[in-house]
Tab-separated table of C-alpha atoms in Angstrom:
chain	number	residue	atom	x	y	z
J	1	UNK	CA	-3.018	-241.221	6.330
J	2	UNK	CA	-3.954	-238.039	7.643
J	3	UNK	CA	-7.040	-238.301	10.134
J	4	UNK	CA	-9.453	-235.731	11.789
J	5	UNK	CA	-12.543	-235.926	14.370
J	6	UNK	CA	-14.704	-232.932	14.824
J	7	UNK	CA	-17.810	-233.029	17.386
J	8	UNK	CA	-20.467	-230.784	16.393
J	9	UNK	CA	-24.019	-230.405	17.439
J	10	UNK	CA	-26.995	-230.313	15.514
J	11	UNK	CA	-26.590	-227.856	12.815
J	12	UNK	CA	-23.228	-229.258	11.811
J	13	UNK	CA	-21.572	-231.726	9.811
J	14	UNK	CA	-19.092	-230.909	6.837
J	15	UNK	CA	-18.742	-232.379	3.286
J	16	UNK	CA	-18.829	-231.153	-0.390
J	17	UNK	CA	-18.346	-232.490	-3.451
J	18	UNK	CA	-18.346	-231.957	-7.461
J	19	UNK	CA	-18.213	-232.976	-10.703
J	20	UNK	CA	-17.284	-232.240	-14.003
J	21	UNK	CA	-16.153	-232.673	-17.644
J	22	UNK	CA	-16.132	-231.014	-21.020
J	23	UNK	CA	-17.295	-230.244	-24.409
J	24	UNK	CA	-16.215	-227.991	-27.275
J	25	UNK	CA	-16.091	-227.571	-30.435
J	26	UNK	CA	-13.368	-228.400	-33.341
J	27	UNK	CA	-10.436	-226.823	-35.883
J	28	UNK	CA	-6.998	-225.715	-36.668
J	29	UNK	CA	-5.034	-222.874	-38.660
J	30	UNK	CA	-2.023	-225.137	-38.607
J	31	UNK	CA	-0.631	-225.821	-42.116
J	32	UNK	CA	-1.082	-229.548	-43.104
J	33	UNK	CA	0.908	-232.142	-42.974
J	34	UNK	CA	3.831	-232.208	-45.308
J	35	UNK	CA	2.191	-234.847	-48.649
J	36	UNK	CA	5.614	-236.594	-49.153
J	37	UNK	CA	8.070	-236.174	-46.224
J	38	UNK	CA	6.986	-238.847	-44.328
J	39	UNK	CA	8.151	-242.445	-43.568
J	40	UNK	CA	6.570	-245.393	-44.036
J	41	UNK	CA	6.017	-245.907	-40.516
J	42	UNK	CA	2.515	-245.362	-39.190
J	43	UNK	CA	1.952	-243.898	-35.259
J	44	UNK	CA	0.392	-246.117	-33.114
J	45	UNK	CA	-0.508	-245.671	-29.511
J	46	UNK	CA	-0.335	-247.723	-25.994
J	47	UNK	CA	-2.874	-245.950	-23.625
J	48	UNK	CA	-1.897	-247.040	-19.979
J	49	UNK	CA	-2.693	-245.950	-16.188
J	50	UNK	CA	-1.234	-246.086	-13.300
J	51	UNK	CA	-2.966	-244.487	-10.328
J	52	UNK	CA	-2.073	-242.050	-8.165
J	53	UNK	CA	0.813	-240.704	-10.307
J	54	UNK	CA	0.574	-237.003	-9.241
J	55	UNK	CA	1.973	-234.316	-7.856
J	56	UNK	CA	0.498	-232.214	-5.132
J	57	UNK	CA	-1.743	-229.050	-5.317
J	58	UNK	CA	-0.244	-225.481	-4.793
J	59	UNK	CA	-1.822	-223.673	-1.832
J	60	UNK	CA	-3.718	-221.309	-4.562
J	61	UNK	CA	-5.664	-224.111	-5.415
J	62	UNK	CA	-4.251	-225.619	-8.596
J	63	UNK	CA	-3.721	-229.217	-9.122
J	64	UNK	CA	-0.244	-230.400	-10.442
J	65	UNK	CA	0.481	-233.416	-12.267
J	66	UNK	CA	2.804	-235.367	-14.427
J	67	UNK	CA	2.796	-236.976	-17.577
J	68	UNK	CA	4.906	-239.205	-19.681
J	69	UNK	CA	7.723	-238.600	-22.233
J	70	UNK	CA	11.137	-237.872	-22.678
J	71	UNK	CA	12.902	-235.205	-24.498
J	72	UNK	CA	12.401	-231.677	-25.494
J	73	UNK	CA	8.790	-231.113	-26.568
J	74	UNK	CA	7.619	-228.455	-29.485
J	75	UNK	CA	4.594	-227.414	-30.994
J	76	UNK	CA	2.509	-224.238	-31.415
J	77	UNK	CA	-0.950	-223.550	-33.351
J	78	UNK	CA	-4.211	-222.555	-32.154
J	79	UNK	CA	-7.855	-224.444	-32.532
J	80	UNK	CA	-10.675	-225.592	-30.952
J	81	UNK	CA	-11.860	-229.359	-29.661
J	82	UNK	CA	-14.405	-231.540	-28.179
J	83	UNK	CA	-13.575	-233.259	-24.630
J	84	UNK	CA	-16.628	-235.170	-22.624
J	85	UNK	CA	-17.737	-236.519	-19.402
J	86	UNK	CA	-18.761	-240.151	-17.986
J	87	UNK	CA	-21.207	-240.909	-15.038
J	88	UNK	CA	-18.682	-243.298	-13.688
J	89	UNK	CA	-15.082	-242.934	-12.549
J	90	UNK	CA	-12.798	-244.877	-14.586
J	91	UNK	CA	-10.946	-247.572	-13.518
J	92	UNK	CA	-10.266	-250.415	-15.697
J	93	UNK	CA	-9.245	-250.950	-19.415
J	94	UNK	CA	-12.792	-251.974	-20.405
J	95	UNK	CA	-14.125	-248.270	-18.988
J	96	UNK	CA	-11.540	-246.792	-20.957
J	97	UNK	CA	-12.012	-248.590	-24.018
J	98	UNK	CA	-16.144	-247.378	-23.985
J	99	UNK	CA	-15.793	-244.180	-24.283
J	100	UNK	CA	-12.591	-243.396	-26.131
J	101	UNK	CA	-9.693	-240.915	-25.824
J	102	UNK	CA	-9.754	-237.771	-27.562
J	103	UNK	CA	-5.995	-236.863	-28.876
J	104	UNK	CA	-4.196	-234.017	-29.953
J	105	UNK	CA	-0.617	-233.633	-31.492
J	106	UNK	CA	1.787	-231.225	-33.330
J	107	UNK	CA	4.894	-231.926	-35.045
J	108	UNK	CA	7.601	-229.245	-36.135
J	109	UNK	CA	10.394	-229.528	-38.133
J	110	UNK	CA	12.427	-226.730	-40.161
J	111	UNK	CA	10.498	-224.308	-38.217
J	112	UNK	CA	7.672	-225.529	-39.285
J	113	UNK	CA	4.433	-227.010	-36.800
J	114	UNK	CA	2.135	-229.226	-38.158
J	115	UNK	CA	-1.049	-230.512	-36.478
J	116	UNK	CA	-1.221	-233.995	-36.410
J	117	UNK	CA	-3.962	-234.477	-34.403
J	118	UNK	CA	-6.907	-232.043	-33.159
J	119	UNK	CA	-9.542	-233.560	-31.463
J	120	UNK	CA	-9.199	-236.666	-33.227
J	121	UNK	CA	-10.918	-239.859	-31.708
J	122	UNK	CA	-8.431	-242.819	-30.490
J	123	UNK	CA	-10.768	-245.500	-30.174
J	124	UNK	CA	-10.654	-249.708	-29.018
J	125	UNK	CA	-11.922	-251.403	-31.559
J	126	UNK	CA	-10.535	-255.211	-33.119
J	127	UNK	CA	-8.476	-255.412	-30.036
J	128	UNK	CA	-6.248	-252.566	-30.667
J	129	UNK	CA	-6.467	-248.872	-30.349
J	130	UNK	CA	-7.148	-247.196	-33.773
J	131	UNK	CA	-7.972	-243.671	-35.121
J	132	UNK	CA	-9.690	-242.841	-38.512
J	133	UNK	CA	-6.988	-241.577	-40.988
J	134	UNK	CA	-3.496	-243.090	-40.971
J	135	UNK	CA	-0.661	-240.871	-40.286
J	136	UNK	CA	2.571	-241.499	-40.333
J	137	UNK	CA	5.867	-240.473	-38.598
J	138	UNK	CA	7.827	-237.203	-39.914
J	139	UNK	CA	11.323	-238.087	-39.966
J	140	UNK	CA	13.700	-235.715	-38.173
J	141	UNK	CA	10.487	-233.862	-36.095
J	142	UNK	CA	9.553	-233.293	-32.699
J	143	UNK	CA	6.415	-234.581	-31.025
J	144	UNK	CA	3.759	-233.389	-28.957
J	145	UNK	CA	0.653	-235.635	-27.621
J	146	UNK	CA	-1.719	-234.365	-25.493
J	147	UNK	CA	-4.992	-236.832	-24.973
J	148	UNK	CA	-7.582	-236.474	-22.848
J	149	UNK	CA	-10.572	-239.721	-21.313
J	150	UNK	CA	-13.312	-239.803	-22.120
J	151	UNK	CA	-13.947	-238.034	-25.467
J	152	UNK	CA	-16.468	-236.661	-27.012
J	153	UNK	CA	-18.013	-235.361	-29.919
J	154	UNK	CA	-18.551	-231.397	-30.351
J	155	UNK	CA	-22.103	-231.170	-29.085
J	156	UNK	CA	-22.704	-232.285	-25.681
J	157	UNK	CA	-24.514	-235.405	-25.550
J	158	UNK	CA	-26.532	-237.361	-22.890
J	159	UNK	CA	-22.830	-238.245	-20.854
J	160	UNK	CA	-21.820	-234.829	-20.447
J	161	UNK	CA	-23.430	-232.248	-18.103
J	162	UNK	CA	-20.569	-229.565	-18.022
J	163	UNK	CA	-18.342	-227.483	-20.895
J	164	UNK	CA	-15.668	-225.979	-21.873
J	165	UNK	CA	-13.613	-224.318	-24.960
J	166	UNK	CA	-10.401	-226.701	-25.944
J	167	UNK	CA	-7.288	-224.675	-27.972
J	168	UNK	CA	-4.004	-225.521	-29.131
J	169	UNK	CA	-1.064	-223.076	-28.200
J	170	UNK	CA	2.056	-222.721	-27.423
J	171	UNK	CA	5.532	-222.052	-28.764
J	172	UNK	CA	8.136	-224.789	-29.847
J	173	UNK	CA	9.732	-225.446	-26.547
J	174	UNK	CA	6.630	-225.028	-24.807
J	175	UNK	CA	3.514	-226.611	-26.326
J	176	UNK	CA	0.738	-226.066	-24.360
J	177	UNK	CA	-3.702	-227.625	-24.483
J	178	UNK	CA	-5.734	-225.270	-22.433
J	179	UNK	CA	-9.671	-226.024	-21.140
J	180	UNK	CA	-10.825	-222.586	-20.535
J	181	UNK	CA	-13.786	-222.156	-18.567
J	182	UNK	CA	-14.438	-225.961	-17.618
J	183	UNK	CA	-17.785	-226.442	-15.724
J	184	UNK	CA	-17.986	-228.531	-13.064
J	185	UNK	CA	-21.391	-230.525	-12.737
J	186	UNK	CA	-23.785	-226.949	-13.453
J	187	UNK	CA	-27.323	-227.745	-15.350
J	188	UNK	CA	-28.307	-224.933	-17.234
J	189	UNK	CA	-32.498	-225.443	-16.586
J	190	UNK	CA	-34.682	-226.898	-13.798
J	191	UNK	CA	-33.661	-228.105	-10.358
J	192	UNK	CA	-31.266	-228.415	-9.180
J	193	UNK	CA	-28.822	-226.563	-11.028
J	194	UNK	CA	-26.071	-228.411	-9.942
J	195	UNK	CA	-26.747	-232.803	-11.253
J	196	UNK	CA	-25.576	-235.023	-8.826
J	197	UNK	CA	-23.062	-237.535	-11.036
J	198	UNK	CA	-19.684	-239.090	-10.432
J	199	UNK	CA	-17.622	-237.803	-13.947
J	200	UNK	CA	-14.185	-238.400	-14.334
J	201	UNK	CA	-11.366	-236.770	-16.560
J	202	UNK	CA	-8.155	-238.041	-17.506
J	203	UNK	CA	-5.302	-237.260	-18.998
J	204	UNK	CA	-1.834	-238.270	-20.478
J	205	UNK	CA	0.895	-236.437	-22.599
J	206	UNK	CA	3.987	-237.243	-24.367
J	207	UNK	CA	7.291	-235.940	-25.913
J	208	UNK	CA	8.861	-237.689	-28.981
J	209	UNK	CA	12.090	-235.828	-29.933
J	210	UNK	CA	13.204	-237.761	-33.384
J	211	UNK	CA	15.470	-234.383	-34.194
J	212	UNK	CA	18.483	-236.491	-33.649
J	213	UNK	CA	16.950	-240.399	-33.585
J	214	UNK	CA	14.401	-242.304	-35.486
J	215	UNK	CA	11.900	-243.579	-32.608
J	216	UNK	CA	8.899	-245.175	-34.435
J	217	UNK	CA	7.594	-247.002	-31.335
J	218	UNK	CA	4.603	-247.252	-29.986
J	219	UNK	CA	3.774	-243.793	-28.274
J	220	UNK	CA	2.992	-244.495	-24.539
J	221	UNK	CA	0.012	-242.240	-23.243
J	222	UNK	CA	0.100	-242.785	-19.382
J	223	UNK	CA	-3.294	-241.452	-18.002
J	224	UNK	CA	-3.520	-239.721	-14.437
J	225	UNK	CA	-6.792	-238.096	-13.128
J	226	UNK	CA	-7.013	-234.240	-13.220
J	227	UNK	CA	-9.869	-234.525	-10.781
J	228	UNK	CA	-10.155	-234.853	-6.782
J	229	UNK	CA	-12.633	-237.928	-5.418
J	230	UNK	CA	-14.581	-237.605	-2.467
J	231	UNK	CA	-16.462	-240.372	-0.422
J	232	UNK	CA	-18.947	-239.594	2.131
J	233	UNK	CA	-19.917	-242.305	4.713
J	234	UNK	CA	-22.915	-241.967	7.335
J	235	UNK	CA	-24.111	-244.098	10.206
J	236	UNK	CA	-26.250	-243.755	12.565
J	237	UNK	CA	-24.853	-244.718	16.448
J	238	UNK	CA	-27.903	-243.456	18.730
J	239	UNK	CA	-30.263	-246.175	20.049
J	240	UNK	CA	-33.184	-244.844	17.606
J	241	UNK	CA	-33.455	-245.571	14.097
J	242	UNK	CA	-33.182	-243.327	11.478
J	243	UNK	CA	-35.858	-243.653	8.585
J	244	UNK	CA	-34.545	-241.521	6.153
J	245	UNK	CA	-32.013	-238.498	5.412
J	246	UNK	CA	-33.658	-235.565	3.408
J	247	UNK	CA	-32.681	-232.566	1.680
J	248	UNK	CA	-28.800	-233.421	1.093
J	249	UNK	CA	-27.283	-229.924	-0.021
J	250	UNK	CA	-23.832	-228.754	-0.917
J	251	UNK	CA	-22.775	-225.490	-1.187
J	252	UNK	CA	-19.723	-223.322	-1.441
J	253	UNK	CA	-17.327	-225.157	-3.527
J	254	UNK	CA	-15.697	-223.602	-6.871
J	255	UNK	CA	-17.056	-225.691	-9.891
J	256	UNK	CA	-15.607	-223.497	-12.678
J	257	UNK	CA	-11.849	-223.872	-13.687
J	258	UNK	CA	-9.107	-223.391	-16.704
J	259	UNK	CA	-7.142	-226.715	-17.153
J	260	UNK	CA	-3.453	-226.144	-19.076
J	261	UNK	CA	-1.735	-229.265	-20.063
J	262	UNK	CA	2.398	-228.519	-21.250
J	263	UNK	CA	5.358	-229.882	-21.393
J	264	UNK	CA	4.029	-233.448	-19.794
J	265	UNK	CA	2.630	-231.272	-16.644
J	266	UNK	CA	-1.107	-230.795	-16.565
J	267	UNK	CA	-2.758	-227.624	-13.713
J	268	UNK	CA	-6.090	-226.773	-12.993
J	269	UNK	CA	-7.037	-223.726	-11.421
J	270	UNK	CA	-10.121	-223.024	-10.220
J	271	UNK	CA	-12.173	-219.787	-11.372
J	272	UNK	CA	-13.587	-217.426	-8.280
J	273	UNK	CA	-17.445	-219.166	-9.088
J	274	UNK	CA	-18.673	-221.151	-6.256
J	275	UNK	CA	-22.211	-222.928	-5.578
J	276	UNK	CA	-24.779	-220.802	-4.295
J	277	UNK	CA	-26.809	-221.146	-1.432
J	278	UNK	CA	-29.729	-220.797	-3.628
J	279	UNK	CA	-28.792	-223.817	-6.174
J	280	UNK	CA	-26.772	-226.327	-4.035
J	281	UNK	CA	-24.862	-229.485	-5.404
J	282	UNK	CA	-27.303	-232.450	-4.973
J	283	UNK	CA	-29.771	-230.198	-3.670
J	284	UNK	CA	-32.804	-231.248	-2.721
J	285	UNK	CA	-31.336	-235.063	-2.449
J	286	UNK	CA	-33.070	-237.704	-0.212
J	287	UNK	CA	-31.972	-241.024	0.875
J	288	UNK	CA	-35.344	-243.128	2.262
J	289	UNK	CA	-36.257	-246.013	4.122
J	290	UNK	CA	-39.395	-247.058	6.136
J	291	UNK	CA	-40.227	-247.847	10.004
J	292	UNK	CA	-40.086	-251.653	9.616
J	293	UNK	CA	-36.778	-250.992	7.424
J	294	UNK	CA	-35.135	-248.155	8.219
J	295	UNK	CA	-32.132	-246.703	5.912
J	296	UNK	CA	-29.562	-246.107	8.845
J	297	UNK	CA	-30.642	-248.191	11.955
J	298	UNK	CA	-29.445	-247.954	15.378
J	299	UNK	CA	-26.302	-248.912	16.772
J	300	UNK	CA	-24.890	-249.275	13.374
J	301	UNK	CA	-21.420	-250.069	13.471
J	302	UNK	CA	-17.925	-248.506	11.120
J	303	UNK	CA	-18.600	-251.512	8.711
J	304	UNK	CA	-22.045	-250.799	8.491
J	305	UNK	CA	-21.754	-247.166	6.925
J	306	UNK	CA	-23.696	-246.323	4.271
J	307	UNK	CA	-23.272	-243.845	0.999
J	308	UNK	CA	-24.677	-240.501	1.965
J	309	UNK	CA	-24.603	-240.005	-2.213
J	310	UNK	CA	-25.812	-242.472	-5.083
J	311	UNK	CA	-22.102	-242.236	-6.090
J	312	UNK	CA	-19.972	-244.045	-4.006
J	313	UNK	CA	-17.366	-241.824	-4.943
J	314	UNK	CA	-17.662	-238.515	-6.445
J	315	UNK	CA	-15.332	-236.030	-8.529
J	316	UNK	CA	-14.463	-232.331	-7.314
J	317	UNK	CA	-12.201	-229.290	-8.306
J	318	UNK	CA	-8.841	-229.863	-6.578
J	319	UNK	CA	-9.390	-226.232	-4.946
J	320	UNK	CA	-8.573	-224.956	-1.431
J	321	UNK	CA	-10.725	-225.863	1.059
J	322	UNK	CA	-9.434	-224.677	4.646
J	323	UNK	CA	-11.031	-221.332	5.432
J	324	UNK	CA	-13.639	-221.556	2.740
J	325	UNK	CA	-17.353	-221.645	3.929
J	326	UNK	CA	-17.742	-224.786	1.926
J	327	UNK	CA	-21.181	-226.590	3.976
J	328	UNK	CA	-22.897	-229.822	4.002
J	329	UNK	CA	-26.480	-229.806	5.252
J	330	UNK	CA	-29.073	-232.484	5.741
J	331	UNK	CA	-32.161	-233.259	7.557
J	332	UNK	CA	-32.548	-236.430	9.924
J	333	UNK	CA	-36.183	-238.425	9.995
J	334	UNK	CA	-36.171	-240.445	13.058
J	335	UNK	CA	-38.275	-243.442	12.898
J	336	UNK	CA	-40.809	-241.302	15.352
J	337	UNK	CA	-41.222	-239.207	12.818
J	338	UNK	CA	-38.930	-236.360	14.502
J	339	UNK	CA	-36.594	-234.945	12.841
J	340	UNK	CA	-32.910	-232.164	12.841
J	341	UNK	CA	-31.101	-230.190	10.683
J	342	UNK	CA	-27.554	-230.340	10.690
J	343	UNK	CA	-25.077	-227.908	8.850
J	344	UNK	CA	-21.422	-227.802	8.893
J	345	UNK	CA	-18.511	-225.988	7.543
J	346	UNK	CA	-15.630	-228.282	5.885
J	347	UNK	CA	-13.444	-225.570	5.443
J	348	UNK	CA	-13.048	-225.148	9.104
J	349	UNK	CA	-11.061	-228.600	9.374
J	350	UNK	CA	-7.643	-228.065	9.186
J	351	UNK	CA	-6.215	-230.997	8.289
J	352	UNK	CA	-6.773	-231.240	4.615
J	353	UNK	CA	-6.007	-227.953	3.122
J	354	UNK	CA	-6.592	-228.539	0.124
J	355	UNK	CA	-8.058	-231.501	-2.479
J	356	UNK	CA	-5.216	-232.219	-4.482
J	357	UNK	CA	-5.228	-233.559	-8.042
J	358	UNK	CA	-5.542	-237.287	-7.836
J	359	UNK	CA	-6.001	-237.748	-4.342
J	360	UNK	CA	-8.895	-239.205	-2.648
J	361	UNK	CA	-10.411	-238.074	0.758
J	362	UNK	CA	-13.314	-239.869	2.629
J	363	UNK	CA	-15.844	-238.498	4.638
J	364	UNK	CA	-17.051	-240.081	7.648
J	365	UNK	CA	-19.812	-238.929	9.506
J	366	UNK	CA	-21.270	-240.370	12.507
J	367	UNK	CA	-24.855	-239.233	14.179
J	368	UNK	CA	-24.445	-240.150	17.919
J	369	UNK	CA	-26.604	-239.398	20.633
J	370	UNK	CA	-25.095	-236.429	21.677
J	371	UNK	CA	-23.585	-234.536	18.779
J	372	UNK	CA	-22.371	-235.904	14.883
J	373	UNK	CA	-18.804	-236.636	15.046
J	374	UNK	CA	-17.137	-235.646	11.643
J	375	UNK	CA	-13.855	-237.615	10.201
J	376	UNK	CA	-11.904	-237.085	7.368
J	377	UNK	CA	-8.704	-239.492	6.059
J	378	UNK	CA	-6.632	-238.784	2.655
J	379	UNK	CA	-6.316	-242.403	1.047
J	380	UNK	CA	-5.417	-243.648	-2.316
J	381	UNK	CA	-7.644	-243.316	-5.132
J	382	UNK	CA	-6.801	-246.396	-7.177
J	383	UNK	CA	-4.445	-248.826	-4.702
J	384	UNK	CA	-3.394	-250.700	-7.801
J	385	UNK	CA	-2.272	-250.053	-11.998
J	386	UNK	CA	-4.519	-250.785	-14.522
J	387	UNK	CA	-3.369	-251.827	-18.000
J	388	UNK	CA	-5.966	-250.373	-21.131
């Protein structure tokens, strides 16, 4: 566990945030599959996760991870797909299993690469995972899966508040599904322009090499999060109560990013776009209470911290953090009806560096009497494995 305190004085405090997911539309200039070399076996699929399973983030900012699979992978082709976005993290089968898995696949053979699957839904449905049209194993090919959680259909729709254009590249060695231009959290009317919700984005790959064998087993699609998740804590430790916490603003953070999935190793790497001063993430935010119930009262103690967002935990860009002007700023109602502004800098604590790909980092910030006392610790995101 890596642990920080910062004292500041009114007119500082640090935090940030983000969320994000996709959408996109859908085809394929691969040839079809072949109508009669197949075998009679049909591909079926074994979504699993097992939390924190990744890598760490470069210093440039970009997220590393690993899949699942074995072998040596092929596949090449271009098109376009659909991913989406949830308002919850997910973290159990059930979660999974509502909003689907969107799947992609090639299969080459005779120097030939076939798309298998482009967008396709893989939903839960009469206890089983099941897509639309039956396909069925190629003998002597080489596999590529790529899936991403949660899918989505090629329009946005009321879960998703973010885009992004999906294509299938690559060459045979080196298969590759790129999200260019993914869009963290970023409303395109009214305010604020950046909607405070806790998305989530997952995603799994595998390599079947059947060149030399004849595996027709169940293809394993072990899902790790592509995202960073963020808590922020607040009490209040002064001897008067605090009635409410206005204006909650974040600003500074990158929320626009390409996402490249190959060869079972997934990066995302954040675009140069950051949150304006001017729009803020969760701008204009309040968290209220009254005199005779106030929302953080006094002499609260660690237990007693509460959410300083409606998401208990949020999703972000894993980006670089440490010399970025990346600011949390809030305003304190006292139960006298007095109130400060505080505004802080997170990218002037130095130790996290970075938010990595499935890592988790809390925020804990503490209002004393004198100054706010700012603490950050890296912990797990998901302490156990969850079977979907």
């Amino acid at each position: 566990m890596i642990i920080e305190k910062l004292h500041i004085q009114p007119l500082a405090v640090v935090a940030i945030l983000v969320t994000m997911l996709l959408s996109c539309s859908k085809s394929t200039t691969d040839p079809e599959l072949p109508p009669t070399d197949v075998s009679e076996t049909p591909l079926v699929f074994s979504p699993t996760a097992g939390w924190p399973v990744i890598a760490n983030g470069s210093a440039a900012g970009a997220g590393t991870g690993a899949g699942d699979g074995a072998g040596t992978g092929t596949g090449t082709g271009t098109g376009t797909g659909a991913g989406s976005g949830t308002k919850a993290l997910i973290t159990s089968a059930s979660e999974l299993q509502q909003y689907g898995i969107s799947l992609f696949a090639t299969a080459s053979k005779d120097a030939n690469t076939y798309a298998v699957f482009n967008n396709d839904l893989l939903k839960y449905s009469n206890s089983a995972w099941n897509y639309d049209i039956t396909k069925y194993w190629i003998p002597g090919a080489r596999y590529s899966f790529t899936a991403f959680a949660p899918y989505a259909t090629n329009s946005r729709d009321s879960k998703s508040i973010s885009n992004g254009t999906v294509s299938s590249t690559g060459t045979e060695t080196a298969p590759q599904i790129t999200i260019a231009n993914y869009i963290s959290g970023k409303v395109s009317t009214g305010s604020p322009q950046f909607d405070a919700r806790c998305e989530d984005l997952l995603f799994a790959s595998h390599i079947r090499d059947n060149t030399t064998g004849s595996d027709y087993s169940s293809v394993p699609l072990h899902f790790n999060h592509l995202l960073s998740c963020l808590s922020f804590k607040i009490r209040n430790a002064t001897s008067t109560d605090i009635k409410s916490v206005e204006n909650i603003s974040l600003t500074g953070l990158q929320y626009k990013a390409n996402i490249n999935v190959s060869n079972i190793t997934a990066a995302v790497i954040p675009t140069a776009e950051t949150v304006g001063e001017s729009e803020g993430f969760f701008a204009g935010s309040n968290l209220t209470g009254t005199v005779e119930n106030p929302f953080l009262p006094k002499g609260m103690s660690e237990e007693q911290s509460k959410d300083l967002f409606d998401c208990t935990d949020l999703t972000a860009l894993p980006q670089t953090i440490y010399g970025k002007e990346i600011k949390i700023k809030f305003t304190v109602r006292y139960s006298n009806d007095s109130s400060t502004d505080y505004t802080g800098n997170l990218g002037s604590i130095d130790a996290i560096a970075s938010w990595e790909m499935g890592k988790k980092y809390r925020y804990n910030i503490t209002i004393s009497s004198e100054d706010i006392i700012f603490q950050v610790s890296e912990i797990p995101w998901i302490e156990h494995n969850v079977e979907l």
